[in-house]
CSV table of C-alpha atoms in Angstrom, one decimal:
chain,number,residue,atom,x,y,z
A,1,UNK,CA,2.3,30.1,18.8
A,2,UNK,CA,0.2,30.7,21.7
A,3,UNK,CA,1.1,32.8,24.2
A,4,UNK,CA,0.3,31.1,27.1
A,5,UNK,CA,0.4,27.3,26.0
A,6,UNK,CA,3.5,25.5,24.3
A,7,UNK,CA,1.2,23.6,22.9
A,8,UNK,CA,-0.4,24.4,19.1
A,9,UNK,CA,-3.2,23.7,17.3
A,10,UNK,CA,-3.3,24.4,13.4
A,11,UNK,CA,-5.2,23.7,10.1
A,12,UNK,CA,-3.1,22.8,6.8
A,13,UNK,CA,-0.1,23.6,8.5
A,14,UNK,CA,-1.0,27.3,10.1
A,15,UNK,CA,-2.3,28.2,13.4
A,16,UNK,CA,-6.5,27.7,13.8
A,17,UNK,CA,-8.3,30.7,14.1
A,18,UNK,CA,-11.5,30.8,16.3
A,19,UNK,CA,-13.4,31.1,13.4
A,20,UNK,CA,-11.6,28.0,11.6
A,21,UNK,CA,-12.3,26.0,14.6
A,22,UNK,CA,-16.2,26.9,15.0
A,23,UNK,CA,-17.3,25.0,11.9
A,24,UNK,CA,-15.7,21.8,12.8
A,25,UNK,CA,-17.4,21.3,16.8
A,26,UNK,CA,-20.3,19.9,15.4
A,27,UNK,CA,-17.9,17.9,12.4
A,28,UNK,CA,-18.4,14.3,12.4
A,29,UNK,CA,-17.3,13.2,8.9
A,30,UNK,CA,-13.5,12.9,9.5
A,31,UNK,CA,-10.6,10.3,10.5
A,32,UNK,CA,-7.3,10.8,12.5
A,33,UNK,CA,-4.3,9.3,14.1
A,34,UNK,CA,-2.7,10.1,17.5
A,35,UNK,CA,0.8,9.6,18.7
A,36,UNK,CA,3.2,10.2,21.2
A,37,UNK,CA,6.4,12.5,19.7
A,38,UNK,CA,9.3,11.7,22.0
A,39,UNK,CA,12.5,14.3,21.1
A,40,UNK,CA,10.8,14.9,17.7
A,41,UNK,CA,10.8,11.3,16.8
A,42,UNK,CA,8.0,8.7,16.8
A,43,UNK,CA,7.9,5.2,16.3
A,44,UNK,CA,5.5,3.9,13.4
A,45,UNK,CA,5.9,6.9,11.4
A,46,UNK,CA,5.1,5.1,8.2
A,47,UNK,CA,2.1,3.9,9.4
A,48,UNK,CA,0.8,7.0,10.6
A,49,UNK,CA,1.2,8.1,7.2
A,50,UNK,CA,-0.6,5.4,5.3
A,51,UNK,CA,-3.5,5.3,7.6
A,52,UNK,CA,-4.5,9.0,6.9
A,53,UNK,CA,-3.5,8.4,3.2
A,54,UNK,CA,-5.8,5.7,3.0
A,55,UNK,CA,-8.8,6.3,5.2
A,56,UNK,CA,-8.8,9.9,3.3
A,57,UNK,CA,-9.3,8.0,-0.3
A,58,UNK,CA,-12.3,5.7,1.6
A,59,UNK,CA,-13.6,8.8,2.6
A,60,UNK,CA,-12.9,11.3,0.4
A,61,UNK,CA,-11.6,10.0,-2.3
A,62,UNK,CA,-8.1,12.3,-2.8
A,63,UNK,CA,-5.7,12.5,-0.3
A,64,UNK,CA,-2.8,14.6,1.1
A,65,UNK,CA,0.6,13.6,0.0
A,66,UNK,CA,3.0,11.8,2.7
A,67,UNK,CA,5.4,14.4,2.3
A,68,UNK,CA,2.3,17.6,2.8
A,69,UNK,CA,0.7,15.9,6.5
A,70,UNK,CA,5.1,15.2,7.4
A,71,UNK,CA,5.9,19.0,7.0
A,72,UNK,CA,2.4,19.5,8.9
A,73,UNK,CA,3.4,17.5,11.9
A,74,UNK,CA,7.1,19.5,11.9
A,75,UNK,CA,5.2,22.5,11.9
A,76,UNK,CA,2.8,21.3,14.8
A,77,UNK,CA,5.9,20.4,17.1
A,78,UNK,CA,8.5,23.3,16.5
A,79,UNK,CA,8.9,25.3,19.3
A,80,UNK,CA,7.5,22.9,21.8
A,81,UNK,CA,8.5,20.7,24.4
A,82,UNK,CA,10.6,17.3,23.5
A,83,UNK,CA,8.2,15.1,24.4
A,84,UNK,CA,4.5,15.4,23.6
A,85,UNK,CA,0.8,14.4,22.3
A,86,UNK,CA,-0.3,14.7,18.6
A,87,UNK,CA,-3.3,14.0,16.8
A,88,UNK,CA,-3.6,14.6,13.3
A,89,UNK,CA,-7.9,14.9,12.0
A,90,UNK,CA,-8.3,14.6,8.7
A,91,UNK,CA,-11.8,16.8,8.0
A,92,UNK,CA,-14.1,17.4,4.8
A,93,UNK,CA,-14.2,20.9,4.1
A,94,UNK,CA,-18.4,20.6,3.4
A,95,UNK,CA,-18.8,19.1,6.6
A,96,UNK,CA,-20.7,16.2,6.7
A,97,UNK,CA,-24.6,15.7,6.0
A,98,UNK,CA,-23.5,16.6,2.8
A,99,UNK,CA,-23.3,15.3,-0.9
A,100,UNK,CA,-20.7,15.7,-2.0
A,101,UNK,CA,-16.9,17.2,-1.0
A,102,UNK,CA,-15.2,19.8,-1.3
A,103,UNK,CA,-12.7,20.3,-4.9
A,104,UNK,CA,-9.8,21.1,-1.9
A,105,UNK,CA,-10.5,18.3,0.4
A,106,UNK,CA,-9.4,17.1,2.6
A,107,UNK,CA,-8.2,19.4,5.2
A,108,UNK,CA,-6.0,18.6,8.4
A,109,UNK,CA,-6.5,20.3,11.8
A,110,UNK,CA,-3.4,19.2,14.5
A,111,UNK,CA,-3.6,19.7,17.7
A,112,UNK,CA,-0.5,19.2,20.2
A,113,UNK,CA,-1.2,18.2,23.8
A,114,UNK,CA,1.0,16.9,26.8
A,115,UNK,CA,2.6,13.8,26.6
A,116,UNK,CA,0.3,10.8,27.8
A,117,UNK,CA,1.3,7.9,29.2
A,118,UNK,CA,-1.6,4.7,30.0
A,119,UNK,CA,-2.9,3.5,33.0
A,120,UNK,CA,-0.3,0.8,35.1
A,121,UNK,CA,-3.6,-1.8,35.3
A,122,UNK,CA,-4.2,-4.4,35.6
A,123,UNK,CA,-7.4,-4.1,34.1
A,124,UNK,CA,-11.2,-5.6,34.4
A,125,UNK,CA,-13.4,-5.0,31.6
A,126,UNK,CA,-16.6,-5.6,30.9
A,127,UNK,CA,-17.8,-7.2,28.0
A,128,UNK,CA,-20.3,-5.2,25.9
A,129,UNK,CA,-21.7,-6.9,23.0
A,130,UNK,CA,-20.9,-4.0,20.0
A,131,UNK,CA,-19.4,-3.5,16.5
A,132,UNK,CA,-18.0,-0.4,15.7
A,133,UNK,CA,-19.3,1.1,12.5
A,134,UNK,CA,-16.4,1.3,9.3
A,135,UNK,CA,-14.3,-0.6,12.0
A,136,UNK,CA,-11.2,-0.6,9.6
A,137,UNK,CA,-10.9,3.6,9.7
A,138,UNK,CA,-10.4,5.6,12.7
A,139,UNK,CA,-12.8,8.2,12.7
A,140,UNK,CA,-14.2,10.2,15.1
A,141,UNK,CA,-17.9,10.7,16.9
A,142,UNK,CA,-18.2,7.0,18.3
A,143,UNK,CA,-20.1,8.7,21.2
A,144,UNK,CA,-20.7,4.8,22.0
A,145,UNK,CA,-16.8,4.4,22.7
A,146,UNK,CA,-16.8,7.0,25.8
A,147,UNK,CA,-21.0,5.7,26.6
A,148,UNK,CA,-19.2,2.0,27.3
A,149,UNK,CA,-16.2,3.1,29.1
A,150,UNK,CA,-18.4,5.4,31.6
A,151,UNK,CA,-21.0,2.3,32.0
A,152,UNK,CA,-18.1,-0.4,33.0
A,153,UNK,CA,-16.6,2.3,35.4
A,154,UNK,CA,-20.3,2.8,37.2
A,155,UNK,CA,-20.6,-1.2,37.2
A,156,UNK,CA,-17.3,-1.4,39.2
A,157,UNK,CA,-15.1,-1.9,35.6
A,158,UNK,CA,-12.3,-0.1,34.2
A,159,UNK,CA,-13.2,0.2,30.7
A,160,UNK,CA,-15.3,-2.1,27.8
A,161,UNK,CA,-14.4,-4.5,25.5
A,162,UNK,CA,-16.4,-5.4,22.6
A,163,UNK,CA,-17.7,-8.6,21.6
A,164,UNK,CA,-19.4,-9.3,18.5
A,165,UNK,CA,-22.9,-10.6,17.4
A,166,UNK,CA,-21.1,-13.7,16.9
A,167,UNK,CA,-20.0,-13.9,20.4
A,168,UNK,CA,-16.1,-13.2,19.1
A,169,UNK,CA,-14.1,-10.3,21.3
A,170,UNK,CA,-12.9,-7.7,18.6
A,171,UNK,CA,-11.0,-4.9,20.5
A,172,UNK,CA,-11.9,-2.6,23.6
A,173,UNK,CA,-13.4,1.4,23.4
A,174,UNK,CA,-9.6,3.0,22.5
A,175,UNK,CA,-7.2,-0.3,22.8
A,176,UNK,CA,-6.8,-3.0,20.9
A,177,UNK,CA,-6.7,-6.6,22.6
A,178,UNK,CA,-3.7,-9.1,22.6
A,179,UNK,CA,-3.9,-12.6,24.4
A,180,UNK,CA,-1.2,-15.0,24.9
A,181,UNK,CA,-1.0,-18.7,25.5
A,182,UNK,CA,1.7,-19.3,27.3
A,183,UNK,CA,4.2,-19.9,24.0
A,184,UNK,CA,2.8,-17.8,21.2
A,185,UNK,CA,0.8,-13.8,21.0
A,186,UNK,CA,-3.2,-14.5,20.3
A,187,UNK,CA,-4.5,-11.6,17.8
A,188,UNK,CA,-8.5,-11.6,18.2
A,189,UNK,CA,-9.8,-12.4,14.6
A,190,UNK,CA,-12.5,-10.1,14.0
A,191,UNK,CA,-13.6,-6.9,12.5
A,192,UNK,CA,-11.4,-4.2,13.6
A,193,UNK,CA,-9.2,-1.5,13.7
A,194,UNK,CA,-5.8,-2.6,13.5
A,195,UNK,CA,-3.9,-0.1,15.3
A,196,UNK,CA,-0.8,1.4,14.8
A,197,UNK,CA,1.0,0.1,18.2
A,198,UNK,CA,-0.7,-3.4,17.3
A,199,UNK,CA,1.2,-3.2,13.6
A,200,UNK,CA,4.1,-2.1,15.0
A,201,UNK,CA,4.2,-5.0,17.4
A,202,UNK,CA,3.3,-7.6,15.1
A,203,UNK,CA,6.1,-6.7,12.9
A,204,UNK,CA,8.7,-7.1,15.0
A,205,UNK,CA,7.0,-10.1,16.8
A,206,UNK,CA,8.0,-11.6,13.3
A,207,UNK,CA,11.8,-10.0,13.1
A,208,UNK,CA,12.1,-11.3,16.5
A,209,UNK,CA,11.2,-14.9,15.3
A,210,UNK,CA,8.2,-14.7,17.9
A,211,UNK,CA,4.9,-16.9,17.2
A,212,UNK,CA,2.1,-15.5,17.0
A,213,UNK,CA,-1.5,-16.2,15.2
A,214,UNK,CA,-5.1,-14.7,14.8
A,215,UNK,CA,-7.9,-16.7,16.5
A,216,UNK,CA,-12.0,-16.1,16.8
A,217,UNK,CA,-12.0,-15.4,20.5
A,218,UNK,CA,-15.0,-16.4,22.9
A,219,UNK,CA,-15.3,-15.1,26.1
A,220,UNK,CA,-14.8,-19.1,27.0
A,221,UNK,CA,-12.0,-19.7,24.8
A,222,UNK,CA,-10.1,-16.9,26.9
A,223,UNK,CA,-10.8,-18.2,29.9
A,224,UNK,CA,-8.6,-20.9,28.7
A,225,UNK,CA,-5.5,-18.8,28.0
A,226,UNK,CA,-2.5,-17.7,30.2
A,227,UNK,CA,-2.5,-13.5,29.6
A,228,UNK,CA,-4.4,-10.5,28.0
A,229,UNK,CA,-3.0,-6.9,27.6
A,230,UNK,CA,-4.7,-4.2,25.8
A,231,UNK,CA,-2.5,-1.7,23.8
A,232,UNK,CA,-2.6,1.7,22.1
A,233,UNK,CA,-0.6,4.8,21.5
A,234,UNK,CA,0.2,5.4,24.8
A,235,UNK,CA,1.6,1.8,25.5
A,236,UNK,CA,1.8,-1.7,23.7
A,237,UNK,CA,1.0,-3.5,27.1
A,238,UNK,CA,-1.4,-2.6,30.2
A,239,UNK,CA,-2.4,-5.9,32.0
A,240,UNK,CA,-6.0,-7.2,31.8
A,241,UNK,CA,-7.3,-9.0,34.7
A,242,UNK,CA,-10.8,-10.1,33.3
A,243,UNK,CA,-13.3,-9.4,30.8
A,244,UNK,CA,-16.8,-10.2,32.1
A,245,UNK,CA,-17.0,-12.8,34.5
A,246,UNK,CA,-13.8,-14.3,32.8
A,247,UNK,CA,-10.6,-13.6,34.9
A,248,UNK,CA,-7.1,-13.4,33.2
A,249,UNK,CA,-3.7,-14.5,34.6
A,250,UNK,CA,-1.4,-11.5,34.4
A,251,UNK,CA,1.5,-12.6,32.9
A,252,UNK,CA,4.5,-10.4,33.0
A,253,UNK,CA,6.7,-13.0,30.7
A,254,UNK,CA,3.8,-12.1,28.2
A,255,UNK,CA,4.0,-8.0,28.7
A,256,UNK,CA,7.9,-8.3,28.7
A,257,UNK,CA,7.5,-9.5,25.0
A,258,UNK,CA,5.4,-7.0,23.7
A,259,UNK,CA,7.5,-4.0,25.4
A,260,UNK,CA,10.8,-5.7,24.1
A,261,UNK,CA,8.7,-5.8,20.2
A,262,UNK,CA,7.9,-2.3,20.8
A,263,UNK,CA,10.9,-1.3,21.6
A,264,UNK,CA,12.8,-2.8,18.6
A,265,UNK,CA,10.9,-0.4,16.5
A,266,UNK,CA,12.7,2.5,15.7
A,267,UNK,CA,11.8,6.2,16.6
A,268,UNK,CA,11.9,8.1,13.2
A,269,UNK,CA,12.1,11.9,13.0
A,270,UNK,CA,9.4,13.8,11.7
């Protein structure tokens, strides 16, 4: 471990050398995950899992075992404080421009950082009319992502959400997008990446006995409903005020739901 930082970052389960790191800063052909470890335990643990099992056989077609990126993460957290940041990046060893793999891919590079926690909100975002490329895999270099976010903040925004050539709303720069109606949780119906806070609240939406349905969302239809949150690893609920010229109602009957869903999911030890 460092010397100066509790904090670790490390390559197939040993610490990254500057030389290991060097080849990757210009790395674009990989996928990850990112979570917040709370006393060694995380909530959605199984989904963590199968999203880097998964995106890694789109990608790469071979995949690390469950039980190979578990022991990784253990590894990334001993020694460190209780409560912390980690993101797991799944990587081709050839780097990308290339035609083929490696025979030993993929590799994993994890990288441990202070806890976060989201903004309190409530949000405005502006509506940008984007679709995310391979919007079912969470991969890295969407320079766009960060380009949206800093052009809503210089219009007067907080941050971007997307709206597709269809005129539906798919999900913002790092958050997915929840609505709600007043009695049931509005998924936007669209092409994108179904995060792991979303899946985790959806699930126990449905032990809870909580409605909820998908729906192809216009700006207009929206305007029409009674709350709108945006969600991600750091939180399942942040308040959105407006997307575009559309305001938003902030409902806190609507944010109480999702944090008691959340909450109902239990924290599993890595």
């Amino acid at each position: 471990m460092s010397k100066t930082t509790p904090y670790r970052t490390m390559i197939d389960g040993h610490e990254a050398l500057m030389s290991d790191l060097s080849s990757l800063a210009f790395s674009g052909f990989a996928h990850f995950t990112a979570m917040q470890v709370r006393d060694g335990a995380i909530r959605g643990l199984d989904l963590h899992l199968q999203r880097l099992r998964l995106a890694s056989m789109e990608m790469y077609g071979q995949a690390n075992s469950d039980d190979e990126v578990r022991a990784y993460f253990r590894s990334a957290i001993e020694c460190g404080p209780v409560n912390l940041s980690l993101t797991a990046t799944v990587f081709s060893r050839s780097g990308e421009f290339t035609p083929v793999g490696a025979f030993n891919d993929p590799g994993i590079l994890i990288r441990t950082s202070p806890a976060a926690q989201g903004p309190t909100g409530p949000l405005r975002l502006d509506a940008v009319t984007h679709e995310r490329p391979l919007p079912s895999i969470k991969h890295v270099g969407e320079a766009t992502k960060t380009y949206y976010l800093r052009k809503a903040v210089e219009k007067g925004f907080d941050d971007a959400a997307f709206v597709d050539k269809r005129g539906h709303i798919s999900e913002a720069t790092i958050w997915n997008l929840a609505f709600w109606d007043g009695h049931t949780v509005v998924w936007p119906k669209a092409e994108l990446l179904n995060g792991i806070t979303m899946q985790i609240v959806k699930r126990q939406l449905e032990a809870l006995g909580a409605p909820q349905r998908e729906e192809s969302l216009t700006l207009e239809a929206v305007q029409k409903l009674s709350g709108g949150v945006v969600m991600n690893s750091w939180t399942p609920s942040i308040p959105v005020s407006g997307i575009g010229e559309t305001t938003l109602p902030v409902s806190d009957r609507f944010g109480d739901l999702l944090h008691q869903a959340y909450q109902m999911e239990p924290e599993v030890l890595i």
